[in-house]
Amino acid sequence: MQTDVVVIGAGAAGLMCAFTAAARGRRVLLIDHANKAGKKILMSGGGRCNFTNLYTEPANFLSGNPHFCKSALARYTQWDFIELVSRHGVPYHEKKLGQLFCDNKASDILAMLLDECEQAGVDLRLETAVQTIDKADGGYQLLTDAGPVTCQSLVIATGGLSIPTLGASGFGYQVARQFGHTVLPTRAGLVPFTITEPQLKSMCEALSGTSVEDCLVSCNGQTFRENILFTHRGLSGPAILQVSSYWEPGDAIEINLLPHLNLSEWLDEQCRERPNTELKTLLGELFTRKMAGLLAEHWFVSKPLKQYSANELIEIAEQLGCWRLVPAGTEGYRTAEVTLGGVDTKEVSSKTMESQKSPGLYFVGEVLDVTGHLGGFNFQWAWASGYAAAQYA
Ligand code: FAD
């Protein structure tokens, strides 16, 4: 079989790239080894797909080269995707912080992308693996489950390593290396932390399912203000997932559990106004009673406020405002939303996504060393990079 463009990976970036290139009049074959296209889209955003973010900016992305994402994000913006969603009549809403979700189901987004593929005439082949890729005259020759295929342009859209049960594989990195690319070390991002220190672990287990609204979580100079969630294995929730992308093994994280209060002033005030109130009772007004009880048990000796010295009150304020802990690790690719690292952007054109090592070869989406914050940014990168490559492939 001969075609103009082969896209490997029918996820977010691959679908966008395939129908955009086909709409330009290119013959496009879209291949995926899974039995369904866009499995991650279906799972995303708790089943409602946080498909973009109103406030998308290059600063929302991590990459060895922070400038790389700028061109593609500027040429296919969140407004372009919102226009597509609106044109298909997919109902959506802003949940918070510019995050746009489907009103109904994530499958609305997948159905929209598949509809675009069908209208543009994309040839989609599922359950099709690629055995070998070789350079051919003016293009590439692939040996696939569906037989040999030659093409002028080959787009790698196979994503990262997170959630192997959804079809993730290291295939894209393997292809990159085959054609002389550097693949930067990969690690799980947007992922819960595990905690093994016995006392803290037992507190997390006891509080599993409890979330604390509005915390400030910091790591390596990055701070996020959002909820945190205790889990059986450690800590999760949006603020924790965000800092996990900046965390390296051995690093400490700092959590301010009450950023809206000036804690030492507030404790002094409480001490003056109600000196006989126990610390546990006071904390119970700020957190759940169970959490207050556990904090009082693990961190402080609970007694009436008037019995604490000024220094002890300062220590309590510091503990609540700057809880410092060293996670044992992360839950890894099993639950991570994204993969950090990947194909080094220094060897890829930021305008076209084309390889600088092998003409006609393109990389789009998460396989590249570009990772978004939590909040719809990763899909926006998939749409923007897929669109950019489709203009040239
Ligand atoms: P993918 O969407 O992962 O697609 C890669 C495709 O390649 C898959 O279909 C896979 O089957 C195929 N493939 C892999 N290897 C091969 C091979 N060897 N041969 C053929 N095909 C292959 N981001 C957001 O912005 N908002 C969210 O709400 C959100 N929620 C998420 C929830 C979960 C549980 C997870 C895991 C991720 C979430 N993300 C979210 C991140 C987002 O899903 C990814 O960043 C995005 O899907 C990346 O797009 P991609 O096309 O590069 O890769």
Coordinates of C-alpha atoms and ligand atoms in Angstrom, one line a residue:
M1 CA 0.0 0.0 0.0
Q2 CA 1.2 3.5 -0.8
T3 CA -0.1 6.7 0.9
D4 CA 1.0 10.3 1.5
V5 CA 1.0 10.3 5.3
V6 CA 1.1 7.6 8.0
V7 CA 0.2 8.7 11.5
I8 CA 1.1 6.1 14.2
G9 CA -1.1 6.5 17.3
A10 CA -4.8 7.4 17.2
G11 CA -4.8 9.4 20.5
A12 CA -5.4 13.1 20.9
A13 CA -2.5 14.3 18.8
G14 CA -2.7 11.6 16.2
L15 CA -6.4 12.1 15.5
M16 CA -6.0 15.9 15.2
C17 CA -3.0 15.5 12.9
A18 CA -4.7 12.9 10.7
F19 CA -7.9 14.8 9.9
T20 CA -6.1 18.2 9.5
A21 CA -3.6 16.7 7.0
A22 CA -6.5 14.8 5.2
A23 CA -8.5 18.1 5.0
R24 CA -5.4 19.5 3.1
G25 CA -6.0 16.8 0.5
R26 CA -3.3 14.4 1.8
R27 CA -4.0 10.6 1.8
V28 CA -3.7 9.7 5.5
L29 CA -3.4 6.3 7.1
L30 CA -3.9 6.4 10.9
I31 CA -2.7 3.3 12.7
D32 CA -3.1 2.2 16.3
H33 CA -2.3 -1.1 18.0
A34 CA -5.2 -0.7 20.5
N35 CA -8.7 -2.0 19.8
K36 CA -10.1 1.5 20.2
A37 CA -9.0 5.1 19.3
G38 CA -8.5 7.7 21.9
K39 CA -8.7 5.6 25.0
K40 CA -7.1 8.3 27.2
I41 CA -9.6 10.8 26.0
L42 CA -12.4 8.6 27.2
M43 CA -10.7 8.2 30.7
S44 CA -9.7 11.9 31.0
G45 CA -11.0 14.5 33.3
G46 CA -12.9 11.8 35.4
G47 CA -14.8 10.8 32.3
R48 CA -15.7 14.4 31.2
C49 CA -12.4 15.3 29.4
N50 CA -10.8 18.6 30.5
F51 CA -10.1 19.3 26.8
T52 CA -8.4 22.7 27.1
N53 CA -7.8 25.7 29.3
L54 CA -8.9 29.3 28.7
Y55 CA -5.6 30.6 30.1
T56 CA -3.1 28.4 28.1
E57 CA 0.3 29.9 28.0
P58 CA 3.8 28.6 27.3
A59 CA 4.5 29.0 31.1
N60 CA 2.1 26.1 31.7
F61 CA 4.5 23.6 30.1
L62 CA 7.7 21.9 31.3
S63 CA 10.4 21.1 28.7
G64 CA 14.1 21.1 28.4
N65 CA 13.5 23.9 25.9
P66 CA 10.7 26.1 27.3
H67 CA 10.5 28.1 24.0
F68 CA 9.8 25.1 21.9
C69 CA 6.0 24.9 22.5
K70 CA 5.4 28.6 21.8
S71 CA 5.0 28.6 18.0
A72 CA 2.5 25.6 17.8
L73 CA 0.5 26.9 20.8
A74 CA 0.2 30.3 19.1
R75 CA -0.9 28.9 15.7
Y76 CA -3.6 26.5 17.1
T77 CA -4.9 28.1 20.3
Q78 CA -7.5 27.1 22.9
W79 CA -10.0 29.3 21.0
D80 CA -9.5 27.3 17.8
F81 CA -10.3 24.1 19.7
I82 CA -13.3 25.7 21.4
E83 CA -14.5 26.8 18.0
L84 CA -14.3 23.1 16.8
V85 CA -16.1 21.9 19.9
S86 CA -18.9 24.5 19.4
R87 CA -19.2 23.7 15.7
H88 CA -19.9 20.1 16.7
G89 CA -22.5 21.2 19.3
V90 CA -20.6 19.6 22.2
P91 CA -21.9 21.2 25.4
Y92 CA -19.2 22.2 27.8
H93 CA -18.6 24.4 30.9
E94 CA -15.7 26.0 32.8
K95 CA -15.2 24.0 36.0
K96 CA -12.6 26.3 37.6
L97 CA -9.3 28.1 36.8
G98 CA -10.2 28.2 33.1
Q99 CA -10.5 24.4 32.8
L100 CA -13.1 23.4 30.2
F101 CA -15.0 20.1 30.6
C102 CA -17.7 18.4 28.6
D103 CA -21.2 18.8 30.2
N104 CA -21.9 15.2 29.3
K105 CA -19.2 12.7 28.5
A106 CA -15.6 12.6 27.3
S107 CA -16.9 10.4 24.4
D108 CA -18.4 13.6 22.9
I109 CA -14.8 14.8 22.2
L110 CA -13.7 11.4 20.8
A111 CA -16.9 11.2 18.6
M112 CA -16.1 14.7 17.3
L113 CA -12.5 13.8 16.4
L114 CA -13.6 10.6 14.7
D115 CA -16.3 12.4 12.8
E116 CA -13.7 14.9 11.5
C117 CA -11.5 11.9 10.5
E118 CA -14.3 10.3 8.6
Q119 CA -15.4 13.5 6.9
A120 CA -11.8 14.2 5.8
G121 CA -11.4 10.6 4.5
V122 CA -8.7 9.3 7.0
D123 CA -8.1 5.6 6.7
L124 CA -8.2 4.4 10.4
R125 CA -6.8 1.0 11.2
L126 CA -7.1 -0.3 14.7
E127 CA -5.4 -3.4 16.2
T128 CA -2.6 -2.8 13.8
A129 CA 1.0 -3.0 15.1
V130 CA 4.1 -1.7 13.2
Q131 CA 6.9 -4.2 13.1
T132 CA 9.6 -2.3 11.3
I133 CA 10.2 1.2 9.8
D134 CA 12.9 1.9 7.2
K135 CA 13.8 4.8 5.0
A136 CA 12.6 4.4 1.5
D137 CA 12.9 6.6 -1.7
G138 CA 11.7 10.0 -0.6
G139 CA 9.9 8.6 2.5
Y140 CA 9.4 5.6 4.7
Q141 CA 8.5 2.0 4.4
L142 CA 6.7 0.3 7.2
L143 CA 5.9 -3.3 7.8
T144 CA 2.6 -3.5 9.6
D145 CA 0.0 -6.1 10.6
A146 CA -1.9 -4.8 7.6
G147 CA 1.0 -5.4 5.3
P148 CA 3.8 -3.2 3.9
V149 CA 3.1 0.5 3.6
T150 CA 5.1 3.3 2.0
C151 CA 4.6 7.0 2.7
Q152 CA 6.2 10.3 2.2
S153 CA 5.6 11.6 5.7
L154 CA 5.6 9.6 9.0
V155 CA 4.1 11.1 12.1
I156 CA 4.8 9.5 15.5
A157 CA 1.9 10.2 17.9
T158 CA 2.3 7.3 20.2
G159 CA 2.2 9.3 23.5
G160 CA 4.1 8.6 26.7
L161 CA 4.4 5.7 29.1
S162 CA 1.6 6.5 31.5
I163 CA -1.1 4.0 32.0
P164 CA 0.1 1.0 30.0
T165 CA -3.3 -0.6 30.2
L166 CA -4.6 2.2 27.9
G167 CA -2.2 1.3 25.1
A168 CA 0.9 3.3 26.2
S169 CA 4.2 2.0 24.9
G170 CA 7.8 3.2 24.5
F171 CA 7.4 2.8 20.7
G172 CA 7.8 6.4 19.9
Y173 CA 11.1 6.7 21.8
Q174 CA 12.4 3.6 20.0
V175 CA 11.6 5.1 16.6
A176 CA 13.2 8.4 17.7
R177 CA 16.4 6.6 18.7
Q178 CA 16.4 4.5 15.4
F179 CA 16.6 7.8 13.5
G180 CA 19.3 9.3 15.6
H181 CA 17.3 11.4 18.1
T182 CA 18.2 12.0 21.7
V183 CA 15.5 10.8 24.1
L184 CA 15.6 12.6 27.4
P185 CA 15.1 10.5 30.5
T186 CA 11.4 9.9 31.2
R187 CA 9.6 9.9 34.5
A188 CA 6.0 9.9 35.7
G189 CA 4.3 13.4 36.1
L190 CA 1.0 14.5 37.5
V191 CA 1.1 11.6 39.8
P192 CA 0.3 10.9 43.5
F193 CA 3.1 10.7 46.1
T194 CA 3.7 7.6 48.2
I195 CA 4.8 7.9 51.8
T196 CA 6.5 5.2 53.8
E197 CA 7.6 7.0 57.0
P198 CA 5.6 4.9 59.5
Q199 CA 3.9 7.7 61.5
L200 CA 3.0 9.8 58.5
K201 CA 1.9 6.7 56.5
S202 CA -0.5 5.7 59.3
M203 CA -1.9 9.3 59.3
C204 CA -2.5 9.2 55.6
E205 CA -4.1 5.8 55.8
A206 CA -6.4 7.0 58.6
L207 CA -7.4 10.1 56.6
S208 CA -7.6 8.4 53.2
G209 CA -10.3 10.1 51.2
T210 CA -10.1 13.4 53.2
S211 CA -9.3 16.4 51.1
V212 CA -8.1 19.8 52.4
E213 CA -9.4 22.7 50.3
D214 CA -7.0 25.5 49.3
C215 CA -3.5 24.5 50.3
L216 CA -0.2 26.0 49.0
V217 CA 2.2 23.2 48.0
S218 CA 5.7 24.0 47.0
C219 CA 8.7 22.0 45.5
N220 CA 11.8 23.2 43.8
G221 CA 10.7 26.8 43.5
Q222 CA 7.2 26.0 42.1
T223 CA 4.1 26.7 44.2
F224 CA 0.5 25.6 43.4
R225 CA -2.6 26.7 45.3
E226 CA -5.3 24.0 45.2
N227 CA -6.7 21.0 47.1
I228 CA -4.8 18.1 48.5
L229 CA -6.1 14.6 49.2
F230 CA -5.0 12.0 51.6
T231 CA -4.8 8.5 50.1
H232 CA -4.0 5.0 51.5
R233 CA -0.6 5.3 50.0
G234 CA 0.2 8.9 50.6
L235 CA -0.9 12.2 49.1
S236 CA -2.8 13.2 45.9
G237 CA -5.2 16.0 44.8
P238 CA -4.6 18.7 42.3
A239 CA -1.9 20.7 44.2
I240 CA 0.1 17.5 44.8
L241 CA -0.2 16.3 41.2
Q242 CA 1.0 19.7 40.0
V243 CA 4.2 19.7 42.1
S244 CA 4.9 16.0 41.4
S245 CA 6.0 17.1 37.9
Y246 CA 8.7 19.3 39.5
W247 CA 9.8 16.7 42.2
E248 CA 12.9 14.5 42.0
P249 CA 13.5 11.6 44.3
G250 CA 14.8 12.8 47.7
D251 CA 13.3 16.3 47.3
A252 CA 11.2 17.7 50.1
I253 CA 7.8 19.3 49.5
E254 CA 6.3 22.0 51.7
I255 CA 2.6 22.3 52.4
N256 CA 0.8 25.3 53.9
L257 CA -2.5 23.8 55.1
L258 CA -4.0 27.3 55.9
P259 CA -2.6 29.9 53.4
H260 CA -5.6 32.2 54.0
L261 CA -4.6 32.7 57.6
N262 CA -1.7 34.5 59.2
L263 CA -1.3 31.6 61.6
S264 CA 0.8 33.1 64.4
E265 CA -1.3 36.2 64.6
W266 CA -4.5 34.1 64.5
L267 CA -3.3 31.7 67.2
D268 CA -2.3 34.6 69.5
E269 CA -5.7 36.1 69.0
Q270 CA -7.5 32.8 69.7
C271 CA -5.3 32.4 72.8
R272 CA -6.4 35.8 74.1
E273 CA -10.1 35.4 73.2
R274 CA -10.7 31.8 74.3
P275 CA -7.7 30.6 76.4
N276 CA -9.5 27.5 77.7
T277 CA -10.2 26.1 74.3
E278 CA -8.2 22.9 73.5
L279 CA -6.0 23.0 70.4
K280 CA -7.8 19.9 69.1
T281 CA -11.1 21.7 69.2
L282 CA -9.7 24.8 67.5
L283 CA -8.2 22.7 64.7
G284 CA -11.6 20.9 64.4
E285 CA -13.1 24.2 63.2
L286 CA -10.6 24.4 60.4
F287 CA -10.3 20.7 59.3
T288 CA -12.5 17.7 59.7
R289 CA -12.7 16.5 63.4
K290 CA -10.9 13.3 62.5
M291 CA -8.0 15.2 60.9
A292 CA -7.8 17.7 63.8
G293 CA -7.6 14.8 66.2
L294 CA -4.9 13.1 64.2
L295 CA -2.9 16.3 63.8
A296 CA -3.2 17.0 67.6
E297 CA -2.1 13.4 68.3
H298 CA 0.8 13.2 65.8
W299 CA 2.2 16.7 65.7
F300 CA 1.3 18.5 69.0
V301 CA 0.3 17.7 72.5
S302 CA -3.3 19.0 72.7
K303 CA -4.0 21.2 75.7
P304 CA -5.9 24.4 76.4
L305 CA -4.5 27.3 74.5
K306 CA -3.4 29.3 77.6
Q307 CA -1.0 26.5 78.5
Y308 CA 1.2 27.0 75.4
S309 CA 4.2 29.2 75.6
A310 CA 4.7 31.9 73.0
N311 CA 7.4 29.8 71.3
E312 CA 5.2 26.7 71.3
L313 CA 2.4 28.7 69.5
I314 CA 5.0 29.8 66.9
E315 CA 6.0 26.2 66.4
I316 CA 2.4 25.1 65.9
A317 CA 1.9 27.9 63.3
E318 CA 5.1 26.8 61.5
Q319 CA 4.0 23.2 61.4
L320 CA 0.6 24.1 60.0
G321 CA 1.9 26.7 57.6
C322 CA 5.0 24.9 56.5
W323 CA 4.5 21.2 56.8
R324 CA 7.8 19.8 55.3
L325 CA 7.9 16.1 54.1
V326 CA 10.0 13.9 51.9
P327 CA 7.8 11.6 49.8
A328 CA 9.2 8.1 49.4
G329 CA 8.3 8.1 45.7
T330 CA 5.4 8.4 43.3
E331 CA 2.8 5.9 42.2
G332 CA 4.6 5.7 38.9
Y333 CA 3.3 5.2 35.4
R334 CA 0.5 3.0 36.7
T335 CA -1.5 6.1 37.7
A336 CA 0.4 9.1 36.3
E337 CA -1.5 11.4 33.9
V338 CA 1.6 12.2 31.9
T339 CA 5.2 11.3 31.1
L340 CA 7.9 13.9 31.6
G341 CA 10.9 13.9 29.3
G342 CA 10.9 12.2 25.9
V343 CA 12.1 13.1 22.4
D344 CA 14.5 16.1 22.8
T345 CA 12.9 19.1 21.2
K346 CA 16.3 20.5 20.3
E347 CA 16.3 18.1 17.3
V348 CA 12.8 18.9 16.2
S349 CA 11.5 22.0 14.3
S350 CA 9.2 24.0 16.6
K351 CA 7.3 25.2 13.6
T352 CA 6.6 22.0 11.8
M353 CA 7.4 19.2 14.4
E354 CA 9.6 17.7 11.7
S355 CA 12.8 15.8 12.7
Q356 CA 16.0 17.6 12.0
K357 CA 17.7 14.2 11.8
S358 CA 15.4 12.5 9.3
P359 CA 13.3 14.6 6.8
G360 CA 9.7 13.5 6.6
L361 CA 9.6 12.2 10.1
Y362 CA 7.4 14.1 12.6
F363 CA 6.8 13.9 16.4
V364 CA 3.6 15.2 18.0
G365 CA 1.9 15.2 21.4
E366 CA 3.3 13.6 24.6
V367 CA 6.1 11.6 23.0
L368 CA 8.0 15.0 22.8
D369 CA 9.7 16.5 25.8
V370 CA 6.7 18.9 26.5
T371 CA 4.5 18.3 29.5
G372 CA 1.6 20.5 30.6
H373 CA 0.4 21.4 34.0
L374 CA -2.9 19.8 35.2
G375 CA -5.9 21.6 33.8
G376 CA -6.4 20.8 30.1
F377 CA -3.0 21.9 29.0
N378 CA -1.8 18.5 27.9
F379 CA -4.7 18.1 25.5
Q380 CA -4.1 21.6 24.2
W381 CA -0.5 20.6 23.5
A382 CA -1.7 17.5 21.7
W383 CA -4.1 19.5 19.5
A384 CA -1.6 22.3 18.8
S385 CA 1.4 20.0 17.9
G386 CA -0.8 17.7 15.9
Y387 CA -2.2 20.6 13.9
A388 CA 1.3 22.1 13.4
A389 CA 2.7 18.9 11.9
A390 CA -0.4 18.4 9.7
Q391 CA 0.3 21.7 7.9
Y392 CA 3.6 20.2 6.6
A393 CA 3.3 16.4 6.6
Ligands
FAD1 P1 -2.2 9.4 23.7 O1 -3.4 10.1 23.8 O2 -1.6 8.6 24.8 O3 -2.3 8.5 22.4 C1 -1.2 7.6 22.0 C2 -1.8 6.6 21.1 O4 -0.8 5.8 20.5 C3 -2.7 5.6 21.8 O5 -4.0 5.5 21.2 C4 -1.9 4.3 21.8 O6 -2.8 3.1 21.8 C5 -1.1 4.4 20.6 N1 0.1 3.7 20.6 C6 1.0 3.6 21.5 N2 2.0 2.7 21.1 C7 1.7 2.3 19.9 C8 2.3 1.4 19.0 N3 3.5 0.8 19.3 N4 1.7 1.2 17.8 C9 0.5 1.8 17.5 N5 -0.1 2.6 18.3 C10 0.5 2.9 19.5 N6 -4.9 15.9 29.8 C11 -5.7 17.0 29.7 O7 -5.3 17.9 29.1 N7 -6.9 17.0 30.4 C12 -7.4 15.9 31.1 O8 -8.5 15.9 31.6 C13 -6.6 14.7 31.2 N8 -6.9 13.7 31.9 C14 -6.2 12.5 31.9 C15 -6.6 11.4 32.6 C16 -5.8 10.3 32.6 C17 -6.3 9.1 33.4 C18 -4.6 10.2 31.9 C19 -3.8 9.0 31.9 C20 -4.2 11.4 31.2 C21 -4.9 12.5 31.2 N9 -4.5 13.7 30.5 C22 -5.3 14.8 30.5 C23 -3.3 13.7 29.7 C24 -3.6 13.4 28.2 O9 -4.5 12.3 28.1 C25 -2.4 13.1 27.4 O10 -1.4 14.1 27.6 C26 -2.7 13.1 25.9 O11 -3.7 12.0 25.7 C27 -1.5 12.9 25.0 O12 -1.9 12.7 23.7 P2 -1.1 11.9 22.7 O13 -1.9 11.8 21.4 O14 0.3 12.4 22.6 O15 -1.0 10.4 23.3

